Amino acid sequence: MKLPKTYTPSEYETDIYALWEKTEAFKPTGKGEPFTIVLPPPNANAPLHIGHALDFSLKDIIARYQRAKGSDVLVLPGADHAGFETQVVYEKHLAADGKSRFDFKREELYAQIWDFVQENKGVFESQMRKFGTSADWSHFTFTLDDKVVHTAYSVFKRLWDDGLIYRGERLVNYCTEHRTGFADIEVKYEDQNTPLYYMKYGPFTLATTRPETKFGDTAVAVHPDDERYKEYVGKVITVDGIQGPFDIQVVADKMVDRNFGTGVVKITPAHDQNDWEVAQRHSLPAIRVINHDGTMNHRAGQFEGMPVKEARKAVVEALKEKELLVKVDENYQNRVGTCYKCGTVIEPMLMDQWFINMQKLAQPAIKALREKKIRFYPEAKRAQTIDYLKNVRDWNISRQIAWGIPIPAFQNVDDPDEWIFDENVSEEIIERDGKHYRRDPDVFDTWFSSGQWPYVTLGYPNSDDYKQRYPTTFMEMGVDILYQWGARMICLGLYTTGEVPFKDLYLHGMVRSEDGRKMSKSLGNVINPSEVLNEHGSDALRMGIVAGRSPGDSAAYSQAKIVAGRNFCNKLWNIARFVEGMLEGKSASAKHAKAISPADHWMLSKLQHTTEVLSSHLDEYRVSEAYDTVYHFIWDNFADWYVEASKSELNPDLLLYGLEEVLKLAHPFAPFVTETIWQTLDQTGNSILATERWDKVLSHDDKKVAEFEEIRTIVTETRTIVSAMQLEKTALYHAPGAAFLVQHANLIAALAHIEGVHEVEDGKGLHLTSTSQKCWLDVDRERAERYVKKLASDREGAEKRLQGLKKRLENKNYVKQAPKELVEETKQQVAETEQLIQNMDGEIARFRQT
RNA sequence: GGGUUGUUAGCUCAGCUGGCUAGAGCACCUCGUUUACACCGAGGGGGUCGGGGGUUCGAGUCCCUCACAACCCACCA
């Protein structure tokens, strides 16, 4: 035997992937409908996690299916420089050496991280191969490739020229630890216990969680309809502060909640989003009191240089001393924005940054979504995306970090308000028309480049790929990045190209840990895909991770499902071993295959049906159901019945044909094991399974199919009786003249594991009730009587069913309104059930006579 | 505060446009080593589909409502 007894994935997978690459199996064929999947660019800094396994498996199953169907498939791989994320990882390395990013100039840091990424880039590329991803590596794109950067720059310029990008002073979410701003969407909110301080403030008492920002207060606000404070609105009041009395004005604004605290709010426009908005409405000045490193500035007087937290305590103490503190609510719960990487409380800071006017970009996107230019899987995510876009705020794309695409904007050194666009970002100072301009030291938010991924990777605007393949066909991502990636791609895609970037958007849920909790490093319940790959193989991981998963919903990782996948691979392997053994020394050819026996016809009808069902599932991306379909066809039909039948009635050509078709159907799900087997088949020559097409299934005769169904019925009931009655060495008997039973005697005996099927004159014995063939088992009277008890209980069930069916037919509305076929089917079922009951009654009566 | 999803067998979950006796994997019980496979084969037990109401000839599937859970969004100082 060429094949060993069990399939050991690790012995074959690397070679098989190399074979695919060598034979360029994943290169687009140039024939058929273009089908394009742009892979999300995984971060170039870290190994892949289990979520990636799901991500790549879903996409690759679809890709391989489409290839088999004859589409011109391109799976385009890439990598993301992942600006902030990568820098954070690199900073950890620096910290291990006792260094900090602030020890280096930006250019130095950039160069170091570049080298670091080059070293680590290979890790995830090799992992993508291990997952079996059928990507065309010649299309590989990195987000720092010239073409990406250049396109990002030209889109930036166009947005600028169109007035959709502006530079302005706004409140920015700022992490004082990482010293960079973020977009709104990147802020992680947590419920925190923050004491609520009630302090005297001129004639008022007001409640605040942030007494330390009082040095930046430029107003006090009350609700316009609040009778308590009406007399103060519009007036200037004198407040007794820590550093002596000062004057401040009172404004009325509906933002104030009269029921919160005392109904009076201090307004600190430079450090609070709400206050900033109030300040806009009332033309109030903004005064910064916090530095970028998180300490108080000179405005805080004696508190200058203190970190915010310390300053808060000190200010409270000072308030106490001056008897300005009224009371403290220690148990107050508040939602606080934090840095999603380090947990540091996000400080809203007043900063000059580049913003994209998202409301303008969102309008065409909302329209396209409403017009269903993109199909959503699951559909419910469409409304959520529209809802998000309706409320989306301007997008801050400036980041104060080293690792990223430098922003191609230069500021006039003599006129801070004058900015010019220039791609010459390697220069710090450039000269234009005798004026000097300094480069913006910031870089783009990573998502500004990855938001352009579909058209950038395809070579917008002039390449053939772009012309033929944009919009791409199938986009797939985790629901967690729907807004920051999916929605932005739609907005930017429509803006730049006038078209949506993809036709179908599939969103997968999160892979939770086996106990149903979120996977996280801190909980220590993270599953490492590499370990799963090494232990059970790539195919097992693919099948185990997609099994029983529906789009959009999070579901737990299941070791048992991985093992089930592994077992399925072994099943395929052993089917192949069996076929190999059966055909040894014979010259079988799938090309000459033709159905002869009932089993042959039955197998072909199942194959036909499976192919159709499988296609309909995969056309709608129902991957889990598709896998279930293939799994049960191969295991329950092909292996358990057709392979077993082949032991009695061998049709070498068709058996080989069946194996090949089985391998083709299973290939999208289990590419490695199926290709490994394919390569051992002599007659497939030098062909590559990954590039094989699904052909039309050979035709079958329904009459013959019905005959095999009859055989299965007889076999199944025989097995049940044999098992229930613990019969040994038994045989099936029939009266003379039963041609069907005579013809299939050997097959039935073999499948039912009985001694034989014999013709006898004497009709004593336990008759089968589920078949119209008259046959019986030689069962002694005592055991037969026991079996009849079980039969009687089965009869009850059948009777109940019959009553239900009859009732349905007695209902005039059912007969009138239900589809004709359904009514016909019901009638047939009534007849069948009546026959069954009659047969059962016959047996019951016979064994109760004496 | 707004929104979305979920609640189906002991566990993890499928069930697409309403229509066979509601399924799978694992677990469980009985039997079995028949040379493809014990990562196996045969047989079996187990669910009033979260509660209540409605639409329909027919509801796990559609509508309403309640309860519980998870997630997302939002400017309560």
JSON list of C-alpha atoms in Angstrom, two decimals, chain A residues 297-392:
[
{"chain": "A", "resi": 297, "resn": "ASN", "atom": "CA", "xyz": [0.87, 73.52, 32.94]},
{"chain": "A", "resi": 298, "resn": "HIS", "atom": "CA", "xyz": [1.66, 76.99, 34.30]},
{"chain": "A", "resi": 299, "resn": "ARG", "atom": "CA", "xyz": [-2.02, 77.90, 34.39]},
{"chain": "A", "resi": 300, "resn": "ALA", "atom": "CA", "xyz": [-2.37, 75.57, 37.33]},
{"chain": "A", "resi": 301, "resn": "GLY", "atom": "CA", "xyz": [-0.06, 77.76, 39.39]},
{"chain": "A", "resi": 302, "resn": "GLN", "atom": "CA", "xyz": [1.21, 75.88, 42.39]},
{"chain": "A", "resi": 303, "resn": "PHE", "atom": "CA", "xyz": [0.07, 72.60, 40.82]},
{"chain": "A", "resi": 304, "resn": "GLU", "atom": "CA", "xyz": [2.21, 73.04, 37.71]},
{"chain": "A", "resi": 305, "resn": "GLY", "atom": "CA", "xyz": [4.14, 69.93, 36.78]},
{"chain": "A", "resi": 306, "resn": "MET", "atom": "CA", "xyz": [1.90, 67.54, 38.70]},
{"chain": "A", "resi": 307, "resn": "PRO", "atom": "CA", "xyz": [0.36, 64.63, 36.81]},
{"chain": "A", "resi": 308, "resn": "VAL", "atom": "CA", "xyz": [-3.39, 65.02, 36.46]},
{"chain": "A", "resi": 309, "resn": "LYS", "atom": "CA", "xyz": [-4.27, 62.40, 39.07]},
{"chain": "A", "resi": 310, "resn": "GLU", "atom": "CA", "xyz": [-1.97, 63.92, 41.66]},
{"chain": "A", "resi": 311, "resn": "ALA", "atom": "CA", "xyz": [-3.16, 67.39, 40.84]},
{"chain": "A", "resi": 312, "resn": "ARG", "atom": "CA", "xyz": [-6.73, 66.30, 41.42]},
{"chain": "A", "resi": 313, "resn": "LYS", "atom": "CA", "xyz": [-5.96, 65.18, 44.96]},
{"chain": "A", "resi": 314, "resn": "ALA", "atom": "CA", "xyz": [-3.93, 68.30, 45.66]},
{"chain": "A", "resi": 315, "resn": "VAL", "atom": "CA", "xyz": [-6.63, 70.58, 44.33]},
{"chain": "A", "resi": 316, "resn": "VAL", "atom": "CA", "xyz": [-9.24, 68.83, 46.46]},
{"chain": "A", "resi": 317, "resn": "GLU", "atom": "CA", "xyz": [-7.02, 69.33, 49.51]},
{"chain": "A", "resi": 318, "resn": "ALA", "atom": "CA", "xyz": [-6.62, 73.00, 48.67]},
{"chain": "A", "resi": 319, "resn": "LEU", "atom": "CA", "xyz": [-10.38, 73.35, 48.24]},
{"chain": "A", "resi": 320, "resn": "LYS", "atom": "CA", "xyz": [-10.90, 71.79, 51.62]},
{"chain": "A", "resi": 321, "resn": "GLU", "atom": "CA", "xyz": [-8.50, 74.21, 53.24]},
{"chain": "A", "resi": 322, "resn": "LYS", "atom": "CA", "xyz": [-10.32, 77.14, 51.74]},
{"chain": "A", "resi": 323, "resn": "GLU", "atom": "CA", "xyz": [-13.62, 75.58, 52.81]},
{"chain": "A", "resi": 324, "resn": "LEU", "atom": "CA", "xyz": [-14.79, 75.49, 49.22]},
{"chain": "A", "resi": 325, "resn": "LEU", "atom": "CA", "xyz": [-15.46, 71.75, 49.16]},
{"chain": "A", "resi": 326, "resn": "VAL", "atom": "CA", "xyz": [-19.06, 71.02, 50.11]},
{"chain": "A", "resi": 327, "resn": "LYS", "atom": "CA", "xyz": [-19.25, 67.24, 49.87]},
{"chain": "A", "resi": 328, "resn": "VAL", "atom": "CA", "xyz": [-17.89, 64.27, 47.97]},
{"chain": "A", "resi": 329, "resn": "ASP", "atom": "CA", "xyz": [-19.91, 61.44, 46.41]},
{"chain": "A", "resi": 330, "resn": "GLU", "atom": "CA", "xyz": [-17.31, 58.68, 46.54]},
{"chain": "A", "resi": 331, "resn": "ASN", "atom": "CA", "xyz": [-19.43, 56.05, 44.82]},
{"chain": "A", "resi": 332, "resn": "TYR", "atom": "CA", "xyz": [-20.08, 57.89, 41.62]},
{"chain": "A", "resi": 333, "resn": "GLN", "atom": "CA", "xyz": [-19.77, 55.68, 38.51]},
{"chain": "A", "resi": 334, "resn": "ASN", "atom": "CA", "xyz": [-18.63, 57.30, 35.34]},
{"chain": "A", "resi": 335, "resn": "ARG", "atom": "CA", "xyz": [-17.83, 56.21, 31.80]},
{"chain": "A", "resi": 336, "resn": "VAL", "atom": "CA", "xyz": [-14.25, 57.09, 31.13]},
{"chain": "A", "resi": 337, "resn": "GLY", "atom": "CA", "xyz": [-12.44, 56.93, 27.81]},
{"chain": "A", "resi": 338, "resn": "THR", "atom": "CA", "xyz": [-9.21, 54.97, 27.93]},
{"chain": "A", "resi": 339, "resn": "CYS", "atom": "CA", "xyz": [-6.38, 54.10, 25.58]},
{"chain": "A", "resi": 340, "resn": "TYR", "atom": "CA", "xyz": [-7.19, 50.70, 24.09]},
{"chain": "A", "resi": 341, "resn": "LYS", "atom": "CA", "xyz": [-3.54, 49.70, 24.34]},
{"chain": "A", "resi": 342, "resn": "CYS", "atom": "CA", "xyz": [-2.39, 50.89, 27.74]},
{"chain": "A", "resi": 343, "resn": "GLY", "atom": "CA", "xyz": [-5.58, 51.77, 29.59]},
{"chain": "A", "resi": 344, "resn": "THR", "atom": "CA", "xyz": [-4.42, 55.31, 30.34]},
{"chain": "A", "resi": 345, "resn": "VAL", "atom": "CA", "xyz": [-7.31, 57.73, 30.71]},
{"chain": "A", "resi": 346, "resn": "ILE", "atom": "CA", "xyz": [-7.77, 59.57, 27.45]},
{"chain": "A", "resi": 347, "resn": "GLU", "atom": "CA", "xyz": [-7.41, 63.34, 27.82]},
{"chain": "A", "resi": 348, "resn": "PRO", "atom": "CA", "xyz": [-9.41, 65.42, 25.41]},
{"chain": "A", "resi": 349, "resn": "MET", "atom": "CA", "xyz": [-6.79, 67.91, 24.21]},
{"chain": "A", "resi": 350, "resn": "LEU", "atom": "CA", "xyz": [-7.14, 70.96, 22.06]},
{"chain": "A", "resi": 351, "resn": "MET", "atom": "CA", "xyz": [-4.87, 70.31, 19.10]},
{"chain": "A", "resi": 352, "resn": "ASP", "atom": "CA", "xyz": [-4.27, 71.23, 15.48]},
{"chain": "A", "resi": 353, "resn": "GLN", "atom": "CA", "xyz": [-4.85, 68.12, 13.36]},
{"chain": "A", "resi": 354, "resn": "TRP", "atom": "CA", "xyz": [-5.97, 66.99, 9.93]},
{"chain": "A", "resi": 355, "resn": "PHE", "atom": "CA", "xyz": [-9.61, 65.99, 9.82]},
{"chain": "A", "resi": 356, "resn": "ILE", "atom": "CA", "xyz": [-11.69, 64.38, 7.12]},
{"chain": "A", "resi": 357, "resn": "ASN", "atom": "CA", "xyz": [-15.22, 65.70, 6.81]},
{"chain": "A", "resi": 358, "resn": "MET", "atom": "CA", "xyz": [-16.99, 62.39, 7.21]},
{"chain": "A", "resi": 359, "resn": "GLN", "atom": "CA", "xyz": [-20.54, 63.63, 6.88]},
{"chain": "A", "resi": 360, "resn": "LYS", "atom": "CA", "xyz": [-19.83, 64.59, 3.28]},
{"chain": "A", "resi": 361, "resn": "LEU", "atom": "CA", "xyz": [-18.19, 61.25, 2.53]},
{"chain": "A", "resi": 362, "resn": "ALA", "atom": "CA", "xyz": [-20.90, 59.33, 4.33]},
{"chain": "A", "resi": 363, "resn": "GLN", "atom": "CA", "xyz": [-23.82, 60.61, 2.29]},
{"chain": "A", "resi": 364, "resn": "PRO", "atom": "CA", "xyz": [-23.03, 58.66, -0.92]},
{"chain": "A", "resi": 365, "resn": "ALA", "atom": "CA", "xyz": [-22.19, 55.63, 1.22]},
{"chain": "A", "resi": 366, "resn": "ILE", "atom": "CA", "xyz": [-25.55, 55.77, 2.99]},
{"chain": "A", "resi": 367, "resn": "LYS", "atom": "CA", "xyz": [-27.26, 56.07, -0.37]},
{"chain": "A", "resi": 368, "resn": "ALA", "atom": "CA", "xyz": [-25.37, 53.10, -1.81]},
{"chain": "A", "resi": 369, "resn": "LEU", "atom": "CA", "xyz": [-26.18, 50.99, 1.23]},
{"chain": "A", "resi": 370, "resn": "ARG", "atom": "CA", "xyz": [-29.85, 51.86, 1.08]},
{"chain": "A", "resi": 371, "resn": "GLU", "atom": "CA", "xyz": [-29.87, 50.97, -2.59]},
{"chain": "A", "resi": 372, "resn": "LYS", "atom": "CA", "xyz": [-28.32, 47.63, -1.68]},
{"chain": "A", "resi": 373, "resn": "LYS", "atom": "CA", "xyz": [-25.28, 48.12, -3.85]},
{"chain": "A", "resi": 374, "resn": "ILE", "atom": "CA", "xyz": [-23.59, 45.85, -1.33]},
{"chain": "A", "resi": 375, "resn": "ARG", "atom": "CA", "xyz": [-25.07, 42.63, 0.00]},
{"chain": "A", "resi": 376, "resn": "PHE", "atom": "CA", "xyz": [-24.55, 42.14, 3.72]},
{"chain": "A", "resi": 377, "resn": "TYR", "atom": "CA", "xyz": [-24.08, 38.81, 5.47]},
{"chain": "A", "resi": 378, "resn": "PRO", "atom": "CA", "xyz": [-25.81, 38.98, 7.88]},
{"chain": "A", "resi": 379, "resn": "GLU", "atom": "CA", "xyz": [-28.24, 41.52, 6.47]},
{"chain": "A", "resi": 380, "resn": "ALA", "atom": "CA", "xyz": [-28.88, 43.17, 9.87]},
{"chain": "A", "resi": 381, "resn": "LYS", "atom": "CA", "xyz": [-25.44, 44.76, 9.73]},
{"chain": "A", "resi": 382, "resn": "ARG", "atom": "CA", "xyz": [-26.55, 47.02, 6.90]},
{"chain": "A", "resi": 383, "resn": "ALA", "atom": "CA", "xyz": [-28.86, 49.05, 9.11]},
{"chain": "A", "resi": 384, "resn": "GLN", "atom": "CA", "xyz": [-26.19, 49.27, 11.78]},
{"chain": "A", "resi": 385, "resn": "THR", "atom": "CA", "xyz": [-23.67, 50.56, 9.27]},
{"chain": "A", "resi": 386, "resn": "ILE", "atom": "CA", "xyz": [-26.11, 53.14, 7.95]},
{"chain": "A", "resi": 387, "resn": "ASP", "atom": "CA", "xyz": [-26.85, 54.19, 11.50]},
{"chain": "A", "resi": 388, "resn": "TYR", "atom": "CA", "xyz": [-23.17, 54.58, 12.22]},
{"chain": "A", "resi": 389, "resn": "LEU", "atom": "CA", "xyz": [-22.59, 56.62, 9.08]},
{"chain": "A", "resi": 390, "resn": "LYS", "atom": "CA", "xyz": [-25.53, 58.88, 9.84]},
{"chain": "A", "resi": 391, "resn": "ASN", "atom": "CA", "xyz": [-23.93, 59.88, 13.10]},
{"chain": "A", "resi": 392, "resn": "VAL", "atom": "CA", "xyz": [-20.28, 59.67, 12.14]}
]
